[in-house]
Amino acid sequence: MQEAISITQISKSYERKIALSSLSFTVNKGELVALIGPSGAGKTTLLNLLAAILPPSQGHILIDRQPLSELMDHKKRAKKIGIIRQQFDLVGELPVIHNVLAGRLSEWGIFKSILSMLVPQDKEYAVQALIRVGLTDKLYEKTSSLSGGEQQRVALARLLVQSPEIVLADEPVASLDPARAEDVLELLVKIALEENQTLIASLHSVEYARKYFDRLIALKDGEIFFDLPASSVTDDHINSLYRLKELS
Amino acid sequence: MDKRWLNFELHKRKILTLILLLAFMLSLFFVEWHSNLIHSGGFITAKQIAAAFFTPDLSGDILLLALESSWTTLSYAAAGMSLVIIIAFFFGIFASGILVSEGKIKRYIRPLFRGQLGIMRAIHELVWAWLFVASIGLSSFAAIFALAIPYGGILGRIFADMLEDIPREPIKALEAAGASKIQALWYGYLPMVRASITSYAMYRFECAIRSSAIMSFVGIGGLGYQIQLSLDDLHYDEVWTFVFFLIALVLIIDLWSNQLRKRLVQ
Ligand SMILES: Nc1ncnc2c1ncn2[C@@H]1O[C@H](COP(=O)(O)OP(=O)(O)O)[C@@H](O)[C@H]1O
Ligand SMILES: [Mg+2]
């Protein structure tokens, strides 16, 4: 198995608060990893470090055996790593098609991207992606008029167009009702499998994590609490992960 | 932080209110309250003007003249606003600092352009008009530039503030998808502020029409000029005709603006 991500001794502290302390693990190509843990455990921080949105305080991150800090050109980085968060990441005022085609911006020059607002360029990409996420008839609808679940599908369609090797997802279904949440999660995993992507998603539902992912990494207070194949995670593990401090 | 300073912060507003109130009361003492405040013939004239309100001059000549003057006023306002939009667009983008990454350059660019916009709007359009008339003489360009500079300063400032105030998440997401600064401007910032800046620009257009009307003294004709002529001739019925046209013009812009906003927000 080839290594997609390898992090060694990563620490991150905000002004005074230590969010992550000395984390190490590797993720292989094509693995489906769920990050779980109580809120404040450091899941968002870890994903932001992997997406190079934040720099680590200490330690290094290798993406495809190459230091992330050397992947400074963010057009190239966008081909390696994509991130999806909650649906607030879309530009609500734009029609769906432009939000999806934004996944092409790393390929386009300035002229083509400006032109595309008038005459959508590479439109086939957007159409294909929207078919795959099941939103064929909303191409020209204003994004903010879509429901939360539909908007998250639009974000997935953008990610499909961007087509990165590694997909990071930070609570991608946090603001959706249970039925929609499962739809979107199922889609996220299905796409990752079809595209041979490596997927790391933070989730607050352990049930979903066990159902859809191969491997569960649990964080607690900025440290790895356990790192196990989904099948060997027991209820005891989960209970002690979420148990409050004074009880443990 | 020092405690006394904190106290001052707390009561700053009350203190300011007190000072303003005092200033107002003092000012009353400086007004000379005698009968000359309104000159003796004043009441008669006022009555005549009020009476003329109900009998505006609706003869063909005057209506035609009013229409023509409205067109002049409108076209100067429109020419001025076109310049304003160009100025506000570029100055606003640089004054918001969104095209440069955090760091040294941004620390200079942002205040530089914000300062520039400040100077432009610190001076009223009528003062700009004086300055332009003094330098390039009585010409329509004097009026257009005089309008464009302070209005560009105002609109540019508002545009910059709007750009700075939009939610960051969509922009970060665009950048994570590989967008450059200019692409993020085009796909994130501009669509997000489009509706509000358009409706504010339309409001400024309305103001520009009023300004353009009273800037007639630099020799550009228009409604203000006609009002002045009719006042000089004591033809108050004509004055009201022109004033009604001015009101109509502003109302039409307002209607158009509402229409536009509805389309943009829907
Ligand atoms: N920008 C920030 N400034 C200061 N502290 C932060 C910031 N972001 C997160 N933290 C702190 O870091 C810790 C980890 O946060 P986060 O990564 O958001 O956890 P999670 O996503 O697991 O809920 C929390 O204690 C949080 O309060
Ligand atoms: Mg989080």
XYZ file of C-alpha atoms and ligand atoms in Angstrom:
542
model
C 0.000 0.000 0.000
C 1.193 3.444 -0.865
C 1.248 6.224 1.674
C -0.996 9.188 0.926
C -0.532 11.153 4.123
C 2.047 10.810 6.808
C 2.196 13.091 9.799
C 4.855 12.981 12.478
C 4.838 14.666 15.849
C 2.359 17.339 14.819
C 1.476 19.948 17.412
C -0.686 22.986 17.099
C -1.328 25.637 19.685
C -3.420 28.771 19.455
C -2.239 31.708 21.554
C -2.246 29.817 24.830
C -4.416 26.813 24.092
C -2.838 23.567 22.897
C -5.220 22.140 20.303
C -3.115 19.178 19.134
C -0.143 17.661 20.842
C 2.336 15.421 19.147
C 0.134 13.468 16.771
C 1.571 10.857 14.415
C -0.133 8.538 11.960
C -0.125 7.535 8.324
C -2.995 7.081 5.933
C -2.700 4.892 2.870
C -4.006 5.690 -0.586
C -7.675 4.901 -0.898
C -8.328 4.551 2.815
C -11.583 5.844 4.288
C -10.830 7.377 7.652
C -13.325 8.863 10.099
C -12.138 11.305 12.744
C -14.288 11.163 15.840
C -14.134 12.641 19.293
C -15.922 15.129 21.527
C -16.141 18.732 20.387
C -12.973 20.669 21.093
C -10.900 17.517 20.584
C -9.027 19.068 17.670
C -10.678 17.482 14.618
C -11.180 20.744 12.732
C -7.686 21.875 13.597
C -6.195 18.646 12.266
C -8.117 18.872 8.983
C -7.153 22.516 8.555
C -3.504 21.578 9.044
C -3.814 18.855 6.404
C -5.466 21.303 4.010
C -2.671 23.829 4.654
C -5.256 26.367 5.785
C -3.287 26.546 9.055
C 0.455 25.933 9.564
C 1.459 23.432 12.266
C 3.348 24.736 15.310
C 5.608 21.715 15.231
C 6.159 18.548 13.228
C 5.782 17.764 9.542
C 3.135 16.608 7.164
C 4.005 14.572 4.091
C 1.568 14.324 1.219
C 2.667 11.647 -1.254
C 6.045 11.649 0.504
C 6.433 15.336 -0.246
C 6.389 17.920 2.546
C 3.138 19.866 2.527
C 5.074 23.038 3.296
C 6.712 22.717 -0.143
C 3.349 22.465 -1.855
C 2.954 26.215 -1.738
C 1.422 26.787 -5.171
C -2.212 26.437 -4.245
C -3.254 25.596 -7.796
C -1.097 22.477 -7.589
C -2.208 21.836 -4.038
C -5.847 21.904 -5.132
C -5.143 18.923 -7.394
C -3.789 16.958 -4.422
C -6.085 17.993 -1.599
C -9.683 19.130 -1.545
C -11.700 20.093 1.491
C -15.422 20.203 2.068
C -16.972 21.690 5.175
C -20.522 22.765 5.821
C -22.687 24.240 3.124
C -21.711 27.773 4.173
C -18.713 27.268 1.927
C -20.679 27.963 -1.230
C -21.328 31.379 -2.707
C -25.087 31.534 -2.199
C -25.639 34.399 -4.627
C -24.245 32.474 -7.607
C -26.185 29.997 -9.731
C -25.333 26.382 -8.988
C -23.328 25.946 -12.181
C -20.748 28.572 -11.206
C -20.317 27.131 -7.735
C -19.622 23.770 -9.335
C -17.338 25.146 -12.027
C -15.295 26.880 -9.297
C -13.676 23.450 -9.036
C -12.050 24.265 -12.386
C -10.480 27.521 -11.207
C -7.162 25.829 -10.543
C -7.032 24.928 -14.238
C -8.295 28.203 -15.637
C -6.484 31.438 -16.296
C -7.973 34.792 -15.394
C -9.491 35.394 -18.808
C -11.255 32.065 -18.975
C -12.638 32.382 -15.462
C -14.027 35.844 -16.161
C -15.490 34.719 -19.469
C -17.109 31.722 -17.804
C -19.398 33.979 -15.781
C -20.970 35.081 -19.065
C -20.673 31.875 -21.068
C -20.043 28.868 -18.787
C -16.807 27.153 -19.845
C -16.190 23.402 -19.630
C -19.890 23.120 -18.892
C -19.803 19.339 -19.408
C -17.805 18.948 -16.194
C -20.533 20.655 -14.187
C -23.317 18.736 -15.899
C -21.602 15.390 -15.344
C -20.824 16.171 -11.717
C -24.378 17.273 -11.013
C -25.728 14.094 -12.588
C -23.522 12.058 -10.284
C -24.751 13.861 -7.185
C -28.344 13.698 -8.407
C -29.080 17.374 -9.029
C -29.603 17.479 -12.763
C -32.332 20.069 -12.941
C -30.833 22.780 -10.756
C -28.041 23.978 -13.027
C -29.104 27.620 -13.175
C -30.870 27.931 -9.849
C -29.565 30.351 -7.270
C -27.519 28.304 -4.819
C -28.946 29.878 -1.660
C -32.447 28.844 -2.704
C -31.492 25.161 -2.417
C -32.051 23.107 0.735
C -29.134 22.275 3.035
C -28.798 18.754 1.661
C -28.888 19.991 -1.929
C -26.266 22.603 -1.174
C -23.979 19.965 0.267
C -24.442 17.993 -2.971
C -23.412 21.085 -4.901
C -20.274 21.249 -2.756
C -19.655 17.577 -3.591
C -20.109 18.340 -7.271
C -17.489 21.086 -6.999
C -15.170 18.591 -5.368
C -15.833 16.139 -8.213
C -14.848 18.790 -10.736
C -11.781 19.726 -8.723
C -10.950 16.016 -8.518
C -8.259 15.995 -5.804
C -6.460 12.800 -4.747
C -7.214 13.387 -1.077
C -10.581 14.567 0.208
C -10.885 16.123 3.642
C -14.360 16.630 5.036
C -15.047 18.563 8.231
C -18.416 17.604 9.690
C -19.860 17.443 6.181
C -23.317 16.481 7.444
C -23.452 18.350 10.731
C -26.254 20.703 9.730
C -28.431 18.165 7.911
C -31.352 16.123 9.171
C -30.601 12.395 9.622
C -32.071 11.220 6.312
C -30.221 13.866 4.272
C -27.079 13.289 6.308
C -26.934 9.640 5.342
C -27.606 10.429 1.689
C -24.753 12.894 1.539
C -22.361 10.691 3.494
C -23.144 7.703 1.321
C -22.472 9.819 -1.749
C -19.201 11.138 -0.338
C -17.956 7.604 0.313
C -19.224 6.270 -2.999
C -17.440 8.997 -4.931
C -14.228 8.440 -2.973
C -14.339 4.743 -3.864
C -15.099 5.360 -7.528
C -12.446 8.014 -7.902
C -9.936 6.093 -5.868
C -9.622 8.991 -3.452
C -8.301 8.963 0.077
C -11.005 10.273 2.393
C -10.652 11.713 5.874
C -13.880 12.942 7.404
C -14.625 14.261 10.856
C -18.006 13.206 12.150
C -19.864 13.649 15.368
C -21.897 10.522 14.788
C -20.048 7.360 15.738
C -22.804 5.319 14.160
C -22.137 6.820 10.714
C -18.407 6.501 11.218
C -18.653 2.786 11.856
C -21.126 2.234 9.055
C -19.318 3.975 6.215
C -15.612 4.058 7.070
C -12.738 1.550 7.239
C -10.807 3.111 10.020
C -11.662 5.294 12.991
C -9.207 7.715 14.533
C -10.497 9.060 17.827
C -9.153 12.323 19.183
C -9.530 13.528 22.726
C -7.968 16.667 24.177
C -5.671 16.998 21.198
C -4.292 13.488 21.393
C -5.048 10.225 19.649
C -7.320 8.221 21.935
C -7.491 5.211 19.667
C -6.800 4.390 16.027
C -8.568 1.191 15.016
C -10.231 -0.557 12.092
C -13.946 0.203 12.192
C -14.797 -3.432 12.853
C -12.799 -3.644 16.057
C -14.180 -0.515 17.713
C -16.343 -1.600 20.644
C -18.966 0.244 22.624
C -16.538 0.400 25.524
C -14.102 2.363 23.379
C -16.811 4.799 22.441
C -18.105 5.201 25.969
C -14.713 6.028 27.374
C -14.044 8.410 24.467
C -17.081 10.523 25.217
C -17.020 10.146 29.010
C -16.609 13.412 30.855
C -13.354 14.132 32.620
C -14.539 13.909 36.217
C -15.935 10.432 35.619
C -12.847 8.953 34.033
C -6.510 48.578 31.267
C -6.738 51.627 33.494
C -9.978 51.788 35.420
C -10.620 55.474 34.894
C -10.225 55.080 31.174
C -12.742 52.266 31.249
C -15.151 54.588 32.994
C -14.701 57.220 30.366
C -15.351 54.619 27.658
C -18.565 53.703 29.417
C -19.854 57.244 29.646
C -18.409 58.532 26.395
C -21.786 58.575 24.745
C -23.513 60.455 27.549
C -20.728 63.023 27.672
C -20.945 63.528 23.929
C -24.702 63.971 24.122
C -24.283 66.551 26.874
C -21.733 68.533 24.867
C -23.937 68.530 21.778
C -26.928 69.665 23.828
C -24.925 72.503 25.348
C -23.680 73.556 21.935
C -27.246 73.655 20.652
C -28.480 75.781 23.543
C -25.551 78.153 23.213
C -26.230 78.537 19.525
C -29.734 79.795 20.315
C -28.182 82.798 22.058
C -26.264 83.731 18.946
C -29.307 83.930 16.722
C -30.548 87.484 16.582
C -34.156 87.143 17.538
C -35.680 90.284 16.151
C -38.258 90.942 13.511
C -35.667 91.138 10.722
C -35.141 87.408 10.965
C -37.768 87.051 8.269
C -37.857 90.149 6.130
C -41.028 92.179 6.103
C -42.186 91.152 2.639
C -41.347 87.567 3.476
C -44.792 86.482 4.480
C -46.391 87.843 1.368
C -43.871 86.083 -0.850
C -44.272 82.877 1.077
C -48.004 83.058 0.571
C -47.553 83.609 -3.154
C -45.197 80.648 -3.440
C -47.563 78.443 -1.492
C -50.483 79.488 -3.655
C -48.530 78.726 -6.810
C -48.140 75.141 -5.617
C -51.761 74.521 -6.650
C -51.426 76.281 -9.972
C -48.220 75.068 -11.569
C -47.658 76.388 -15.057
C -48.675 73.540 -17.352
C -48.446 75.360 -20.668
C -46.835 73.487 -23.515
C -43.741 75.694 -23.617
C -42.938 75.252 -19.968
C -43.618 71.506 -20.037
C -41.313 71.124 -22.985
C -38.668 73.224 -21.270
C -39.073 71.179 -18.085
C -38.744 67.943 -20.023
C -35.636 69.177 -21.757
C -34.107 70.389 -18.497
C -34.936 67.105 -16.793
C -33.091 65.328 -19.544
C -30.071 67.602 -19.063
C -30.077 67.077 -15.318
C -30.470 63.321 -15.744
C -27.712 63.035 -18.315
C -25.200 64.921 -16.181
C -26.059 62.775 -13.203
C -25.708 59.642 -15.351
C -22.371 60.756 -16.814
C -21.135 61.562 -13.316
C -22.326 58.235 -11.950
C -20.564 56.296 -14.714
C -17.313 57.863 -13.596
C -18.261 57.278 -9.969
C -18.742 53.563 -10.584
C -15.358 53.225 -12.240
C -13.618 55.160 -9.454
C -15.463 53.291 -6.689
C -14.774 49.902 -8.253
C -11.008 50.230 -8.432
C -10.456 52.352 -5.339
C -12.867 50.207 -3.350
C -11.061 46.982 -4.246
C -7.665 48.391 -3.298
C -9.037 50.081 -0.182
C -10.455 46.756 1.006
C -7.046 45.132 0.590
C -8.555 41.854 -0.600
C -6.276 41.507 -3.625
C -3.059 41.504 -1.621
C -2.121 38.848 0.892
C -1.729 39.682 4.577
C 1.546 41.376 5.297
C 3.634 44.407 4.584
C 2.140 45.511 1.285
C -1.382 45.276 2.624
C -0.417 47.419 5.587
C 0.408 50.240 3.163
C -2.044 49.722 0.304
C -5.184 49.668 2.405
C -4.667 52.898 4.383
C -3.294 54.633 1.287
C -6.443 54.039 -0.747
C -8.749 54.535 2.214
C -7.078 57.885 2.863
C -7.465 58.845 -0.774
C -11.174 58.046 -0.662
C -11.432 60.071 2.540
C -9.948 63.146 0.939
C -12.226 62.804 -2.094
C -15.375 62.812 -0.008
C -14.207 65.316 2.595
C -14.880 68.070 0.064
C -18.463 68.733 -0.981
C -19.383 68.545 -4.656
C -20.219 72.254 -4.734
C -16.737 73.103 -3.504
C -15.249 70.795 -6.131
C -17.421 72.620 -8.662
C -15.955 75.983 -7.600
C -12.466 74.572 -7.871
C -13.105 73.127 -11.324
C -14.797 76.249 -12.610
C -11.837 78.260 -11.367
C -9.392 75.961 -13.125
C -11.096 74.735 -16.312
C -13.823 77.364 -16.598
C -17.565 77.019 -17.004
C -17.988 73.678 -18.693
C -20.032 70.550 -18.365
C -16.880 68.642 -17.440
C -16.543 70.827 -14.363
C -19.948 69.608 -13.199
C -19.308 65.959 -14.036
C -15.928 65.837 -12.303
C -17.232 67.801 -9.352
C -19.919 65.174 -8.912
C -17.722 62.172 -9.638
C -14.993 62.864 -7.089
C -16.913 63.076 -3.791
C -19.453 60.495 -4.897
C -16.647 58.177 -5.959
C -15.178 58.669 -2.496
C -18.431 57.745 -0.797
C -19.334 54.800 -3.001
C -15.743 53.510 -2.951
C -15.672 53.597 0.821
C -18.980 51.730 1.118
C -17.846 49.199 -1.490
C -14.599 48.593 0.399
C -16.485 48.113 3.673
C -18.909 45.683 2.062
C -16.051 43.660 0.578
C -14.401 43.458 3.979
C -17.582 42.438 5.766
C -18.640 39.401 3.763
C -18.366 35.938 5.354
C -14.908 34.426 4.934
C -15.825 30.743 4.577
C -16.837 30.794 0.903
C -13.661 32.699 0.035
C -11.461 30.240 1.923
C -13.255 27.399 0.158
C -12.604 28.985 -3.239
C -8.936 29.409 -2.402
C -8.748 25.811 -1.212
C -10.200 24.826 -4.598
C -7.251 26.600 -6.229
C -8.644 30.055 -6.943
C -6.236 32.976 -7.245
C -7.014 36.363 -5.660
C -8.623 37.693 -8.822
C -10.635 34.524 -9.317
C -11.796 34.735 -5.700
C -12.835 38.342 -6.373
C -14.818 37.332 -9.411
C -16.425 34.182 -8.004
C -16.747 35.151 -4.348
C -16.514 38.800 -3.357
C -18.305 40.411 -6.289
C -21.320 38.076 -6.432
C -21.697 38.367 -2.665
C -21.818 42.176 -2.585
C -23.573 42.649 -5.914
C -27.118 43.127 -4.622
C -26.272 45.528 -1.815
C -23.767 47.627 -3.743
C -26.189 47.930 -6.654
C -28.962 49.188 -4.457
C -26.612 51.619 -2.711
C -25.310 52.873 -6.058
C -28.890 53.486 -7.166
C -29.458 55.520 -4.034
C -26.349 57.560 -4.829
C -27.710 58.033 -8.353
C -30.788 59.595 -6.802
C -28.590 61.937 -4.782
C -26.580 62.698 -7.919
C -29.737 63.899 -9.648
C -30.437 66.368 -6.876
C -26.824 67.525 -6.900
C -26.764 67.803 -10.639
C -29.879 69.978 -10.463
C -28.360 72.488 -8.075
C -25.000 72.542 -9.800
C -26.536 74.516 -12.642
C -24.602 77.567 -11.557
C -21.487 76.207 -13.254
C -23.325 76.710 -16.518
C -24.767 73.320 -17.349
C -28.435 74.255 -17.503
C -30.912 71.754 -16.213
C -33.779 71.895 -13.741
C -31.909 73.886 -11.109
C -31.014 76.555 -13.619
C -34.639 76.886 -14.736
C -35.835 77.090 -11.129
C -33.366 79.877 -10.516
C -34.457 81.812 -13.621
C -38.145 81.492 -12.758
C -37.509 82.561 -9.171
C -35.670 85.622 -10.404
C -38.669 86.478 -12.601
C -41.046 85.799 -9.673
C -42.840 83.136 -11.766
C -43.585 80.829 -8.891
C -46.013 78.728 -10.923
C -43.142 77.789 -13.240
C -40.920 77.064 -10.257
C -43.372 74.445 -9.075
C -43.548 72.813 -12.496
C -39.784 72.328 -12.457
C -39.800 71.133 -8.860
C -42.465 68.562 -9.719
C -40.320 67.320 -12.579
C -37.396 66.987 -10.217
C -39.514 64.998 -7.776
C -40.762 62.802 -10.608
C -37.217 62.145 -11.739
C -36.167 61.027 -8.270
C -39.276 58.860 -7.917
C -38.613 57.171 -11.246
C -35.064 56.333 -10.186
C -36.436 54.990 -6.925
C -38.896 52.767 -8.787
C -36.180 51.510 -11.086
C -33.952 50.829 -8.095
C -36.665 48.794 -6.376
C -37.195 46.809 -9.531
C -33.476 46.086 -9.812
C -33.182 45.099 -6.188
C -36.092 42.719 -6.460
C -34.433 41.037 -9.425
C -31.092 40.754 -7.661
C -32.361 39.498 -4.321
C -35.407 37.422 -5.334
N -8.901 30.044 16.184
C -8.772 29.528 17.405
N -8.229 30.269 18.402
C -8.067 29.745 19.649
N -8.436 28.516 19.996
C -8.985 27.730 19.058
C -9.190 28.205 17.718
N -9.758 27.205 17.002
C -9.901 26.157 17.858
N -9.442 26.471 19.085
C -9.410 25.577 20.248
O -8.701 24.425 19.898
C -9.351 23.263 20.389
C -9.657 22.328 19.239
O -10.685 22.896 18.434
P -11.248 22.214 17.129
O -10.113 21.758 16.292
O -12.207 23.158 16.509
O -12.013 20.951 17.735
P -13.175 20.080 17.108
O -13.254 20.366 15.653
O -12.765 18.675 17.399
O -14.422 20.441 17.827
C -10.584 23.735 21.117
O -10.329 23.723 22.491
C -10.806 25.129 20.626
O -11.335 25.923 21.658
Mg -14.922 21.139 14.502
